[in-house]
Amino acid sequence: MRVEDLRPIELFAGLSDEQLAELLAASEEIAFQPGETLWVEGGHADDWWVLVDGVIDLVRRTEREDMVVGRMDAPGRWAGGFRAWVETGRYLAAARGLEAGRVLRVPATALRDLTARWFPFGSHLIKGVYGMALYVESTARQRDALATLGKLAAGLAHEINNPAAAATRATAALGAADDALFASLNELARHGITAQQFTALDDLRRDLASRPAPAYVDLAEIEDALAERLEASGVDRSWVAAPVLASANADQQWCDQLAEVVDERSLQAGLDWVVASLQATVLRAEITESTRRISELVAAVRSYSQMDRSALQQLAVTEGLESTLLVLGHRLRDGTVEVVKEYGEVPRIEGYAGELNQVWTNLIGNALDAMAGEGTLRITTRPGDDGGVVVEIGDSGPGLPPEVAERAFEAFFTTKPVGQGTGLGLDIARRIIVERHGGTIEIDSEPGDTVFRVALPPAPPTT
């Protein structure tokens, strides 16, 4: 490799030809082929690797599969070399060739010596800043992650508790309905009801079960009329039976048919059997709906966290937006927030689904904070000019002053009170969109209309 090969690479701008020659003398040119491993995850970062040409995938191993967590695809992209500054530095991912190319491998010791000789003051600064940055960012990210996790866990507990409590109540009530059902059957048997009578009674029950629900405005009138009719026939506890029959859209004609099917002695037991059967049907439906809701929430959490999918994948951004809205559902119901969704037909993109969900969580959470529980949340997707996807998340809050909007993506900058924000949410969102996905994120804000606009590039063509 020659000095001329390094000169066009922006990473080396400012170095003289003599310095580049010295760097080459201390390094080694490594050619690689697709599928070839250059370094392994967890190994000591004893070398600094600089991409000259080609493409390298950065891969991490999970319990089930290898996940692509990054890509070196432009000359000057580099990795490793951490032991030039930190003795414990290790490779955070393995490197695997995707397209044939070359890298410059510089031992970490040589990198440390060269920077110390060329930029002695800068070398000390790098070491200090690197160590302090690792400590501060690690502490802040841990705190932010724990705070976010706590909020999501509390919200999910609230979301799951409602259908779980409903299922528990319905199960207990179903037991009582079953007891009433068997007691009424016993009473009918003691009164000597015939098979033909019981068949006719069951036909009346089926007739009610197939009727549409009555209009809500008529329900009270139907209950009153049925209660009077039942009391006139000598039925006890008409106030218990009437609401159930009214909800099933029973009428005077149905009551007359019931009186024709069973005799006066069996009327009470027959009515109790029909009412208990209807109650059991309603309660089973409530249990089914509650457990379905719990299953939906579990599925949404799996989708949100991407527990069962690899990192780099073809994905639909609307799926991530929907799972994020479901996970944040408790916050949407805490106030009077109207959610307006305008999903256009957009292509699938290639990205890291879990990280994008983190972006949507930050942006939607910030919008809800800005509106203080009252306003309109707008979520829009549309095709980008480059064939990618544009996602806009807007709110009707008070907006951001220009001086705040300019600094919104700065690390550790926050307008929230002490203890309520770390200033990392939008910085993390910017890193994920810009550095991890090659997209853009920007703000348009004025009172009553703040929009965060995320543009993601199209997925590469499949071969």
PDB file of N, CA and C in Angstrom, residues 175-238:
ATOM      1  N   GLY A 175     -68.577 -18.955  37.715  1.00  0.00           N
ATOM      2  CA  GLY A 175     -68.832 -20.018  38.685  1.00  0.00           C
ATOM      3  C   GLY A 175     -70.208 -19.883  39.315  1.00  0.00           C
ATOM      4  N   ALA A 176     -70.570 -18.657  39.673  1.00  0.00           N
ATOM      5  CA  ALA A 176     -71.895 -18.426  40.258  1.00  0.00           C
ATOM      6  C   ALA A 176     -72.999 -18.729  39.247  1.00  0.00           C
ATOM      7  N   ALA A 177     -72.781 -18.353  37.976  1.00  0.00           N
ATOM      8  CA  ALA A 177     -73.778 -18.620  36.937  1.00  0.00           C
ATOM      9  C   ALA A 177     -73.945 -20.128  36.726  1.00  0.00           C
ATOM     10  N   ASP A 178     -72.835 -20.869  36.778  1.00  0.00           N
ATOM     11  CA  ASP A 178     -72.918 -22.325  36.633  1.00  0.00           C
ATOM     12  C   ASP A 178     -73.701 -22.949  37.788  1.00  0.00           C
ATOM     13  N   ASP A 179     -73.466 -22.453  39.008  1.00  0.00           N
ATOM     14  CA  ASP A 179     -74.209 -22.962  40.162  1.00  0.00           C
ATOM     15  C   ASP A 179     -75.712 -22.727  39.978  1.00  0.00           C
ATOM     16  N   ALA A 180     -76.068 -21.511  39.513  1.00  0.00           N
ATOM     17  CA  ALA A 180     -77.482 -21.202  39.280  1.00  0.00           C
ATOM     18  C   ALA A 180     -78.055 -22.072  38.170  1.00  0.00           C
ATOM     19  N   LEU A 181     -77.233 -22.359  37.168  1.00  0.00           N
ATOM     20  CA  LEU A 181     -77.667 -23.188  36.038  1.00  0.00           C
ATOM     21  C   LEU A 181     -78.019 -24.602  36.514  1.00  0.00           C
ATOM     22  N   PHE A 182     -77.123 -25.179  37.304  1.00  0.00           N
ATOM     23  CA  PHE A 182     -77.368 -26.544  37.793  1.00  0.00           C
ATOM     24  C   PHE A 182     -78.529 -26.579  38.790  1.00  0.00           C
ATOM     25  N   ALA A 183     -78.644 -25.538  39.637  1.00  0.00           N
ATOM     26  CA  ALA A 183     -79.745 -25.488  40.596  1.00  0.00           C
ATOM     27  C   ALA A 183     -81.091 -25.417  39.878  1.00  0.00           C
ATOM     28  N   SER A 184     -81.170 -24.633  38.809  1.00  0.00           N
ATOM     29  CA  SER A 184     -82.424 -24.519  38.067  1.00  0.00           C
ATOM     30  C   SER A 184     -82.746 -25.819  37.335  1.00  0.00           C
ATOM     31  N   LEU A 185     -81.712 -26.503  36.822  1.00  0.00           N
ATOM     32  CA  LEU A 185     -81.946 -27.797  36.183  1.00  0.00           C
ATOM     33  C   LEU A 185     -82.494 -28.805  37.184  1.00  0.00           C
ATOM     34  N   ASN A 186     -81.941 -28.782  38.385  1.00  0.00           N
ATOM     35  CA  ASN A 186     -82.419 -29.672  39.435  1.00  0.00           C
ATOM     36  C   ASN A 186     -83.890 -29.392  39.758  1.00  0.00           C
ATOM     37  N   GLU A 187     -84.223 -28.100  39.810  1.00  0.00           N
ATOM     38  CA  GLU A 187     -85.598 -27.702  40.110  1.00  0.00           C
ATOM     39  C   GLU A 187     -86.540 -28.139  38.984  1.00  0.00           C
ATOM     40  N   LEU A 188     -86.115 -27.980  37.728  1.00  0.00           N
ATOM     41  CA  LEU A 188     -86.944 -28.411  36.604  1.00  0.00           C
ATOM     42  C   LEU A 188     -87.169 -29.920  36.647  1.00  0.00           C
ATOM     43  N   ALA A 189     -86.128 -30.661  36.989  1.00  0.00           N
ATOM     44  CA  ALA A 189     -86.262 -32.124  37.065  1.00  0.00           C
ATOM     45  C   ALA A 189     -87.237 -32.520  38.160  1.00  0.00           C
ATOM     46  N   ARG A 190     -87.187 -31.838  39.295  1.00  0.00           N
ATOM     47  CA  ARG A 190     -88.093 -32.159  40.412  1.00  0.00           C
ATOM     48  C   ARG A 190     -89.554 -31.887  40.045  1.00  0.00           C
ATOM     49  N   HIS A 191     -89.754 -30.897  39.165  1.00  0.00           N
ATOM     50  CA  HIS A 191     -91.120 -30.568  38.748  1.00  0.00           C
ATOM     51  C   HIS A 191     -91.584 -31.441  37.586  1.00  0.00           C
ATOM     52  N   GLY A 192     -90.713 -32.339  37.123  1.00  0.00           N
ATOM     53  CA  GLY A 192     -91.114 -33.300  36.106  1.00  0.00           C
ATOM     54  C   GLY A 192     -91.231 -32.725  34.717  1.00  0.00           C
ATOM     55  N   ILE A 193     -90.363 -31.773  34.348  1.00  0.00           N
ATOM     56  CA  ILE A 193     -90.406 -31.211  32.991  1.00  0.00           C
ATOM     57  C   ILE A 193     -90.108 -32.308  31.979  1.00  0.00           C
ATOM     58  N   THR A 194     -90.855 -32.302  30.886  1.00  0.00           N
ATOM     59  CA  THR A 194     -90.674 -33.335  29.858  1.00  0.00           C
ATOM     60  C   THR A 194     -89.561 -32.941  28.899  1.00  0.00           C
ATOM     61  N   ALA A 195     -89.124 -33.945  28.110  1.00  0.00           N
ATOM     62  CA  ALA A 195     -88.074 -33.689  27.114  1.00  0.00           C
ATOM     63  C   ALA A 195     -88.555 -32.675  26.082  1.00  0.00           C
ATOM     64  N   GLN A 196     -89.839 -32.780  25.693  1.00  0.00           N
ATOM     65  CA  GLN A 196     -90.364 -31.836  24.702  1.00  0.00           C
ATOM     66  C   GLN A 196     -90.380 -30.405  25.265  1.00  0.00           C
ATOM     67  N   GLN A 197     -90.759 -30.292  26.546  1.00  0.00           N
ATOM     68  CA  GLN A 197     -90.769 -28.962  27.169  1.00  0.00           C
ATOM     69  C   GLN A 197     -89.351 -28.373  27.248  1.00  0.00           C
ATOM     70  N   PHE A 198     -88.388 -29.232  27.636  1.00  0.00           N
ATOM     71  CA  PHE A 198     -87.019 -28.724  27.757  1.00  0.00           C
ATOM     72  C   PHE A 198     -86.463 -28.324  26.388  1.00  0.00           C
ATOM     73  N   THR A 199     -86.788 -29.098  25.345  1.00  0.00           N
ATOM     74  CA  THR A 199     -86.348 -28.742  23.990  1.00  0.00           C
ATOM     75  C   THR A 199     -86.937 -27.395  23.565  1.00  0.00           C
ATOM     76  N   ALA A 200     -88.213 -27.189  23.862  1.00  0.00           N
ATOM     77  CA  ALA A 200     -88.853 -25.913  23.524  1.00  0.00           C
ATOM     78  C   ALA A 200     -88.234 -24.772  24.335  1.00  0.00           C
ATOM     79  N   LEU A 201     -87.898 -25.058  25.604  1.00  0.00           N
ATOM     80  CA  LEU A 201     -87.245 -24.039  26.443  1.00  0.00           C
ATOM     81  C   LEU A 201     -85.878 -23.668  25.884  1.00  0.00           C
ATOM     82  N   ASP A 202     -85.159 -24.675  25.422  1.00  0.00           N
ATOM     83  CA  ASP A 202     -83.832 -24.407  24.842  1.00  0.00           C
ATOM     84  C   ASP A 202     -83.958 -23.631  23.534  1.00  0.00           C
ATOM     85  N   ASP A 203     -85.007 -23.885  22.770  1.00  0.00           N
ATOM     86  CA  ASP A 203     -85.233 -23.114  21.539  1.00  0.00           C
ATOM     87  C   ASP A 203     -85.452 -21.637  21.872  1.00  0.00           C
ATOM     88  N   LEU A 204     -86.176 -21.363  22.964  1.00  0.00           N
ATOM     89  CA  LEU A 204     -86.371 -19.972  23.377  1.00  0.00           C
ATOM     90  C   LEU A 204     -85.052 -19.328  23.784  1.00  0.00           C
ATOM     91  N   ARG A 205     -84.210 -20.110  24.457  1.00  0.00           N
ATOM     92  CA  ARG A 205     -82.884 -19.584  24.839  1.00  0.00           C
ATOM     93  C   ARG A 205     -82.051 -19.270  23.598  1.00  0.00           C
ATOM     94  N   ARG A 206     -82.060 -20.189  22.629  1.00  0.00           N
ATOM     95  CA  ARG A 206     -81.306 -19.972  21.392  1.00  0.00           C
ATOM     96  C   ARG A 206     -81.821 -18.748  20.623  1.00  0.00           C
ATOM     97  N   ASP A 207     -83.140 -18.567  20.673  1.00  0.00           N
ATOM     98  CA  ASP A 207     -83.726 -17.412  19.994  1.00  0.00           C
ATOM     99  C   ASP A 207     -83.168 -16.107  20.586  1.00  0.00           C
ATOM    100  N   LEU A 208     -83.101 -16.029  21.899  1.00  0.00           N
ATOM    101  CA  LEU A 208     -82.547 -14.826  22.537  1.00  0.00           C
ATOM    102  C   LEU A 208     -81.057 -14.656  22.208  1.00  0.00           C
ATOM    103  N   ALA A 209     -80.331 -15.761  22.224  1.00  0.00           N
ATOM    104  CA  ALA A 209     -78.887 -15.685  21.979  1.00  0.00           C
ATOM    105  C   ALA A 209     -78.575 -15.182  20.573  1.00  0.00           C
ATOM    106  N   SER A 210     -79.513 -15.380  19.631  1.00  0.00           N
ATOM    107  CA  SER A 210     -79.256 -14.972  18.242  1.00  0.00           C
ATOM    108  C   SER A 210     -79.747 -13.569  17.926  1.00  0.00           C
ATOM    109  N   ARG A 211     -80.433 -12.934  18.870  1.00  0.00           N
ATOM    110  CA  ARG A 211     -80.986 -11.606  18.588  1.00  0.00           C
ATOM    111  C   ARG A 211     -79.904 -10.527  18.705  1.00  0.00           C
ATOM    112  N   PRO A 212     -80.010  -9.472  17.884  1.00  0.00           N
ATOM    113  CA  PRO A 212     -79.058  -8.354  18.024  1.00  0.00           C
ATOM    114  C   PRO A 212     -79.299  -7.596  19.320  1.00  0.00           C
ATOM    115  N   ALA A 213     -78.249  -6.946  19.817  1.00  0.00           N
ATOM    116  CA  ALA A 213     -78.383  -6.172  21.057  1.00  0.00           C
ATOM    117  C   ALA A 213     -79.302  -4.983  20.826  1.00  0.00           C
ATOM    118  N   PRO A 214     -80.113  -4.655  21.824  1.00  0.00           N
ATOM    119  CA  PRO A 214     -81.035  -3.511  21.660  1.00  0.00           C
ATOM    120  C   PRO A 214     -80.276  -2.187  21.722  1.00  0.00           C
ATOM    121  N   ALA A 215     -80.912  -1.146  21.219  1.00  0.00           N
ATOM    122  CA  ALA A 215     -80.314   0.187  21.310  1.00  0.00           C
ATOM    123  C   ALA A 215     -80.209   0.599  22.770  1.00  0.00           C
ATOM    124  N   TYR A 216     -79.096   1.264  23.091  1.00  0.00           N
ATOM    125  CA  TYR A 216     -78.845   1.614  24.490  1.00  0.00           C
ATOM    126  C   TYR A 216     -79.954   2.503  25.056  1.00  0.00           C
ATOM    127  N   VAL A 217     -80.494   3.394  24.227  1.00  0.00           N
ATOM    128  CA  VAL A 217     -81.504   4.339  24.717  1.00  0.00           C
ATOM    129  C   VAL A 217     -82.801   3.624  25.095  1.00  0.00           C
ATOM    130  N   ASP A 218     -83.025   2.404  24.523  1.00  0.00           N
ATOM    131  CA  ASP A 218     -84.263   1.676  24.804  1.00  0.00           C
ATOM    132  C   ASP A 218     -84.101   0.670  25.928  1.00  0.00           C
ATOM    133  N   LEU A 219     -82.901   0.476  26.418  1.00  0.00           N
ATOM    134  CA  LEU A 219     -82.632  -0.608  27.352  1.00  0.00           C
ATOM    135  C   LEU A 219     -83.396  -0.436  28.666  1.00  0.00           C
ATOM    136  N   ALA A 220     -83.419   0.763  29.220  1.00  0.00           N
ATOM    137  CA  ALA A 220     -84.112   0.994  30.499  1.00  0.00           C
ATOM    138  C   ALA A 220     -85.608   0.742  30.359  1.00  0.00           C
ATOM    139  N   GLU A 221     -86.181   1.186  29.253  1.00  0.00           N
ATOM    140  CA  GLU A 221     -87.621   0.965  29.041  1.00  0.00           C
ATOM    141  C   GLU A 221     -87.923  -0.519  28.907  1.00  0.00           C
ATOM    142  N   ILE A 222     -87.063  -1.252  28.215  1.00  0.00           N
ATOM    143  CA  ILE A 222     -87.276  -2.696  28.047  1.00  0.00           C
ATOM    144  C   ILE A 222     -87.198  -3.393  29.402  1.00  0.00           C
ATOM    145  N   GLU A 223     -86.235  -3.009  30.232  1.00  0.00           N
ATOM    146  CA  GLU A 223     -86.089  -3.610  31.565  1.00  0.00           C
ATOM    147  C   GLU A 223     -87.351  -3.392  32.399  1.00  0.00           C
ATOM    148  N   ASP A 224     -87.850  -2.171  32.425  1.00  0.00           N
ATOM    149  CA  ASP A 224     -89.045  -1.863  33.224  1.00  0.00           C
ATOM    150  C   ASP A 224     -90.241  -2.692  32.757  1.00  0.00           C
ATOM    151  N   ALA A 225     -90.424  -2.770  31.446  1.00  0.00           N
ATOM    152  CA  ALA A 225     -91.570  -3.521  30.910  1.00  0.00           C
ATOM    153  C   ALA A 225     -91.455  -5.003  31.234  1.00  0.00           C
ATOM    154  N   LEU A 226     -90.252  -5.558  31.114  1.00  0.00           N
ATOM    155  CA  LEU A 226     -90.062  -6.973  31.405  1.00  0.00           C
ATOM    156  C   LEU A 226     -90.260  -7.265  32.891  1.00  0.00           C
ATOM    157  N   ALA A 227     -89.750  -6.371  33.758  1.00  0.00           N
ATOM    158  CA  ALA A 227     -89.905  -6.562  35.203  1.00  0.00           C
ATOM    159  C   ALA A 227     -91.386  -6.590  35.581  1.00  0.00           C
ATOM    160  N   GLU A 228     -92.189  -5.696  35.017  1.00  0.00           N
ATOM    161  CA  GLU A 228     -93.632  -5.683  35.298  1.00  0.00           C
ATOM    162  C   GLU A 228     -94.292  -6.971  34.813  1.00  0.00           C
ATOM    163  N   ARG A 229     -93.904  -7.420  33.629  1.00  0.00           N
ATOM    164  CA  ARG A 229     -94.504  -8.645  33.059  1.00  0.00           C
ATOM    165  C   ARG A 229     -94.160  -9.869  33.911  1.00  0.00           C
ATOM    166  N   LEU A 230     -92.904  -9.941  34.369  1.00  0.00           N
ATOM    167  CA  LEU A 230     -92.484 -11.092  35.172  1.00  0.00           C
ATOM    168  C   LEU A 230     -93.145 -11.090  36.543  1.00  0.00           C
ATOM    169  N   GLU A 231     -93.241  -9.919  37.142  1.00  0.00           N
ATOM    170  CA  GLU A 231     -93.894  -9.828  38.458  1.00  0.00           C
ATOM    171  C   GLU A 231     -95.362 -10.223  38.358  1.00  0.00           C
ATOM    172  N   ALA A 232     -96.009  -9.848  37.274  1.00  0.00           N
ATOM    173  CA  ALA A 232     -97.419 -10.201  37.088  1.00  0.00           C
ATOM    174  C   ALA A 232     -97.604 -11.706  36.938  1.00  0.00           C
ATOM    175  N   SER A 233     -96.551 -12.383  36.479  1.00  0.00           N
ATOM    176  CA  SER A 233     -96.618 -13.839  36.310  1.00  0.00           C
ATOM    177  C   SER A 233     -96.203 -14.576  37.569  1.00  0.00           C
ATOM    178  N   GLY A 234     -95.855 -13.832  38.651  1.00  0.00           N
ATOM    179  CA  GLY A 234     -95.481 -14.451  39.908  1.00  0.00           C
ATOM    180  C   GLY A 234     -94.028 -14.857  40.000  1.00  0.00           C
ATOM    181  N   VAL A 235     -93.168 -14.270  39.160  1.00  0.00           N
ATOM    182  CA  VAL A 235     -91.734 -14.593  39.176  1.00  0.00           C
ATOM    183  C   VAL A 235     -91.050 -13.810  40.277  1.00  0.00           C
ATOM    184  N   ASP A 236     -90.189 -14.504  41.062  1.00  0.00           N
ATOM    185  CA  ASP A 236     -89.400 -13.831  42.093  1.00  0.00           C
ATOM    186  C   ASP A 236     -88.131 -13.231  41.472  1.00  0.00           C
ATOM    187  N   ARG A 237     -87.588 -12.251  42.141  1.00  0.00           N
ATOM    188  CA  ARG A 237     -86.309 -11.632  41.751  1.00  0.00           C
ATOM    189  C   ARG A 237     -86.336 -11.137  40.301  1.00  0.00           C
ATOM    190  N   SER A 238     -87.444 -10.499  39.950  1.00  0.00           N
ATOM    191  CA  SER A 238     -87.558  -9.986  38.572  1.00  0.00           C
ATOM    192  C   SER A 238     -86.489  -8.943  38.271  1.00  0.00           C
TER     193      SER A 238
END
